[in-house]
Amino acid sequence: MNRTLVGIAAITLFATTAIAGGRDHITGSTPIGFKLQFEASRGHFALRLTMGPRSNMNTDATDAQIGLDAKALQADGPVRFAMARAPGRLECAGNTARQIATGSCNFTPGAEFARYLETRGIGTPSFEQSLDLTIVDADKALVEALAEANYPRPTIDQLIALSALRVTPAYIADLSHQGFRPEDLDDLAAFAALNVTPDYAGKMLRAGLGKLSAKSLIELKALDVSPEYLADMVKAGVPRLTADQAVQMKAIGVTPAYVREMAEIGLLDLPADRLVEMRAVGVTAEDVRRARKIGIADPTADQLVQLHVLHK
């Protein structure tokens, strides 16, 4: 479950943020078209770039980021804007009709940023990678923060992904302040994709799960296991859990209410593995009543599981 679920989350967020759909190879001679509209509800421009029949890129931009007033699309006519960032400069021109602007763009990679990546041992970005880096607003500050936190040196594609997922120096520092540092960049990307906040990481570290790895925290967050869920389990009568037990219980649907339901009919202090086994096959209070009707006054968890399966 762990790598598959996390992979889907990271890839989905990255795709919707930066690169959507298939991808043709993009070079300096590839025509770039654009579609721009202002989304008043979010206060941002939505920019879509197309580069051939199978390639497109989507991003949000503020008026300051592209040098265009929000009112610029209200009247039909010519429109020009530019997105200038460290990895490159995108200049676009076209026309507006019905508050949607369309036209074409030219992209110029940033030579200084490319040299910086090369001197840091990350590599020299291609034209396509420079465009990706520009769209996701990659910068030197993130590279420096990763190095200062002793993460492995990112590849260009990893830098693109981390920037698309909005990993910032502050996020890296706040995680470290809470006593957490993912083992590698894939885990860091998964943290960002699943919105593992520094506050959540710190609370889970103090939630009594024992030693907690980054991968365990990823699984817990993917299943929405919260400190409150763990505290409610303790109140319901389940002793302190390990991370693996918490993951199994949340995945199978063992809730504090379910534990209390079992306790109310006399099944007290059931271990985590028994609760998981019972919940997995759908054992309920009715199964306990059924067992008692046939003469099993104090049914074990194993007996309840067997009776439930047989009754089905």
XYZ file of C-alpha atoms in Angstrom:
312
model
C 0.000 0.000 0.000
C 2.690 2.475 1.057
C 4.695 3.185 -2.099
C 1.726 2.778 -4.449
C -0.548 5.155 -2.572
C 2.156 7.722 -2.043
C 3.266 7.476 -5.658
C -0.251 8.105 -6.890
C -0.662 11.104 -4.592
C 2.653 12.674 -5.587
C 2.230 12.067 -9.296
C -1.342 13.339 -9.296
C -0.498 16.566 -7.503
C 2.552 17.170 -9.662
C 0.584 16.531 -12.842
C -2.214 18.924 -11.947
C 0.227 21.579 -10.786
C 2.755 21.591 -13.563
C 2.515 19.082 -16.377
C -0.714 17.472 -17.543
C -1.340 14.931 -20.221
C 1.220 13.314 -22.510
C 4.474 14.969 -23.361
C 6.127 15.531 -26.717
C 9.815 16.362 -26.726
C 10.099 20.132 -26.408
C 12.927 22.151 -27.933
C 13.602 25.784 -28.723
C 11.847 25.374 -32.059
C 8.650 23.958 -30.576
C 5.734 26.407 -30.962
C 4.253 27.406 -27.608
C 0.640 28.504 -27.435
C -1.156 29.897 -24.410
C -4.595 30.335 -22.911
C -5.000 32.774 -20.033
C -8.008 33.609 -17.905
C -8.560 35.215 -14.543
C -10.236 33.157 -11.811
C -11.808 35.740 -9.532
C -12.748 33.194 -6.858
C -9.077 32.428 -6.272
C -7.643 35.788 -7.246
C -5.199 34.180 -9.696
C -4.631 33.874 -13.395
C -4.870 30.333 -14.791
C -2.258 29.863 -17.503
C -2.266 26.892 -19.860
C 0.610 26.336 -22.288
C 0.348 23.972 -25.256
C 3.334 22.569 -27.102
C 2.146 20.160 -29.759
C -0.889 17.847 -29.735
C 0.193 15.843 -26.663
C 1.865 18.411 -24.434
C 0.456 20.993 -22.099
C 1.412 22.694 -18.857
C -0.831 24.376 -16.307
C 0.064 26.850 -13.616
C -1.408 29.650 -11.526
C 0.078 33.130 -11.509
C -0.637 36.380 -9.721
C -0.833 39.690 -11.548
C 2.566 40.619 -10.094
C 4.150 37.418 -11.407
C 3.164 38.070 -15.008
C 2.954 41.847 -14.954
C -0.686 41.959 -15.944
C -3.587 43.625 -14.197
C -6.619 41.438 -13.491
C -8.772 43.911 -15.441
C -6.655 43.462 -18.575
C -8.842 40.619 -19.839
C -12.154 42.418 -19.415
C -11.977 44.164 -22.795
C -11.328 42.485 -26.145
C -8.049 43.367 -27.799
C -4.293 42.682 -27.800
C -2.567 41.492 -24.650
C 1.057 40.931 -23.649
C 2.595 39.509 -20.495
C 5.790 37.869 -19.272
C 6.806 35.428 -16.573
C 10.377 36.165 -15.542
C 11.927 33.742 -13.060
C 15.433 32.524 -12.318
C 15.246 29.424 -14.582
C 13.980 31.412 -17.591
C 11.740 34.048 -19.119
C 8.429 33.346 -20.848
C 7.085 36.164 -23.040
C 3.587 35.876 -24.502
C 1.433 37.943 -26.827
C -2.046 37.430 -28.216
C -5.603 38.673 -28.111
C -8.437 38.682 -25.605
C -12.003 37.671 -26.408
C -14.741 37.097 -23.831
C -12.248 37.524 -20.991
C -9.974 34.725 -22.280
C -6.636 35.535 -23.879
C -4.944 33.229 -26.389
C -1.780 33.546 -28.437
C 1.824 32.382 -28.585
C 4.888 32.540 -26.356
C 8.652 32.565 -26.611
C 10.802 31.043 -23.902
C 14.410 31.930 -23.095
C 16.236 29.691 -20.591
C 18.122 31.470 -17.821
C 21.812 30.936 -18.493
C 22.915 31.989 -15.013
C 20.533 29.567 -13.284
C 21.630 26.758 -15.593
C 25.278 27.452 -14.689
C 24.350 27.458 -11.012
C 22.764 24.004 -11.267
C 25.798 22.740 -13.132
C 28.267 24.082 -10.559
C 26.228 22.486 -7.774
C 26.581 19.112 -9.480
C 22.884 18.879 -10.291
C 23.327 19.029 -14.062
C 22.640 21.303 -16.994
C 18.922 21.579 -17.733
C 17.623 20.995 -21.226
C 15.341 23.556 -22.866
C 12.372 21.484 -21.752
C 13.627 21.199 -18.170
C 14.329 24.940 -18.024
C 10.732 25.601 -19.044
C 9.470 23.164 -16.386
C 11.699 24.780 -13.757
C 10.330 28.193 -14.704
C 6.694 27.131 -14.546
C 7.088 25.557 -11.089
C 9.192 28.526 -9.891
C 12.273 26.568 -8.852
C 14.944 28.675 -7.170
C 18.368 28.594 -5.565
C 16.950 28.889 -2.067
C 15.450 25.404 -2.249
C 18.716 23.931 -3.532
C 20.619 25.594 -0.684
C 18.085 24.464 1.920
C 18.306 20.845 0.766
C 22.097 20.961 0.996
C 22.051 22.581 4.453
C 19.678 19.876 5.712
C 22.010 17.177 4.312
C 19.529 15.754 1.836
C 20.919 13.905 -1.188
C 21.719 16.177 -4.110
C 18.569 16.421 -6.252
C 18.408 15.644 -9.921
C 16.865 18.304 -12.125
C 13.637 16.311 -12.342
C 13.526 15.960 -8.547
C 14.012 19.705 -8.202
C 11.109 20.232 -10.602
C 8.898 17.849 -8.613
C 9.773 19.351 -5.226
C 9.137 22.871 -6.522
C 5.827 21.792 -8.054
C 4.820 20.357 -4.682
C 5.625 23.693 -3.026
C 8.473 22.390 -0.873
C 10.135 25.483 0.579
C 13.161 26.178 2.792
C 10.746 27.094 5.595
C 8.964 23.739 5.268
C 12.271 21.868 5.440
C 13.413 23.894 8.467
C 10.075 23.496 10.287
C 10.139 19.716 9.821
C 13.634 19.636 11.259
C 12.548 21.804 14.195
C 9.865 19.233 15.008
C 12.525 16.534 15.038
C 11.719 15.029 11.660
C 13.797 14.646 8.528
C 12.622 12.315 5.742
C 15.328 9.854 4.734
C 15.384 10.833 1.065
C 13.913 13.243 -1.480
C 11.192 10.809 -2.528
C 9.915 10.759 1.047
C 10.161 14.547 1.254
C 8.067 14.800 -1.930
C 5.560 12.361 -0.459
C 5.346 14.474 2.710
C 4.479 17.530 0.633
C 2.079 15.636 -1.642
C 0.136 14.280 1.337
C 0.289 17.586 3.234
C 2.293 16.206 6.129
C 2.674 19.473 8.007
C 5.455 20.038 10.542
C 2.771 20.348 13.237
C 1.294 16.953 12.295
C 4.754 15.350 12.228
C 5.592 16.713 15.680
C 2.310 15.601 17.219
C 2.617 12.107 15.765
C 6.159 11.823 17.101
C 4.731 12.494 20.560
C 1.651 10.291 20.147
C 3.160 7.189 21.761
C 3.728 5.107 18.616
C 7.343 4.425 19.455
C 10.136 5.102 16.981
C 8.513 6.583 13.896
C 10.169 6.489 10.464
C 9.348 8.811 7.585
C 7.756 5.959 5.659
C 5.569 5.068 8.646
C 4.456 8.686 8.932
C 3.628 8.695 5.220
C 1.407 5.630 5.668
C -0.275 7.129 8.718
C -1.016 10.411 6.959
C -2.205 8.657 3.787
C -4.823 6.878 5.917
C -5.634 10.036 7.883
C -4.493 8.593 11.211
C -4.464 11.554 13.577
C -3.250 12.097 17.139
C -6.927 12.443 18.078
C -7.726 9.008 16.608
C -4.910 7.456 18.646
C -6.035 9.205 21.848
C -9.637 8.082 21.284
C -8.432 4.511 20.843
C -6.695 4.644 24.210
C -9.875 5.988 25.828
C -11.876 3.186 24.200
C -9.628 0.598 25.812
C -6.947 -0.143 23.215
C -3.428 0.093 24.664
C -0.697 2.088 22.991
C -0.265 1.026 19.383
C 2.701 0.710 17.110
C 2.654 2.608 13.818
C 2.003 -0.618 11.889
C -0.919 -1.521 14.139
C -2.419 1.945 13.777
C -2.132 1.708 9.993
C -3.800 -1.714 9.933
C -6.624 -0.659 12.225
C -7.393 2.547 10.339
C -7.139 0.805 6.961
C -9.633 -1.889 7.929
C -12.015 0.532 9.641
C -11.497 -0.204 13.322
C -12.885 2.888 15.024
C -13.112 3.834 18.714
C -16.873 3.331 18.399
C -16.326 -0.237 17.177
C -14.010 -0.962 20.126
C -16.580 0.429 22.555
C -19.325 -1.645 20.899
C -17.325 -4.806 21.521
C -16.549 -3.757 25.095
C -20.226 -3.111 25.878
C -21.076 -6.740 25.125
C -18.214 -8.051 27.234
C -15.287 -8.261 24.820
C -12.779 -6.171 26.741
C -9.093 -5.519 26.167
C -8.988 -7.117 22.731
C -5.517 -6.858 21.150
C -5.084 -4.898 17.956
C -4.643 -7.930 15.720
C -7.910 -9.474 16.973
C -9.807 -6.239 16.402
C -8.431 -6.065 12.878
C -9.353 -9.682 12.193
C -12.877 -9.223 13.523
C -13.509 -5.959 11.702
C -12.107 -7.372 8.454
C -14.810 -10.041 8.261
C -17.526 -7.770 9.663
C -18.009 -9.162 13.174
C -20.612 -7.115 15.076
C -22.417 -7.189 18.411
C -25.103 -9.293 16.721
C -22.569 -12.074 16.200
C -21.898 -12.114 19.946
C -25.610 -12.391 20.650
C -25.877 -15.178 18.086
C -23.028 -17.069 19.753
C -24.675 -16.795 23.158
C -27.972 -18.095 21.771
C -26.257 -21.309 20.694
C -24.642 -21.794 24.081
C -21.309 -20.015 23.788
C -21.584 -17.714 26.785
C -18.169 -16.147 26.446
C -17.144 -16.395 22.772
C -13.560 -15.720 21.856
C -12.590 -13.458 19.010
C -11.613 -16.523 16.969
C -15.017 -18.126 17.561
C -16.798 -14.938 16.537
C -14.844 -14.747 13.324
C -15.653 -18.379 12.523
C -19.346 -17.970 13.356
C -19.612 -14.832 11.270
C -18.020 -16.519 8.263
C -20.254 -19.579 8.633
C -23.385 -17.479 9.018
C -22.619 -15.638 5.777
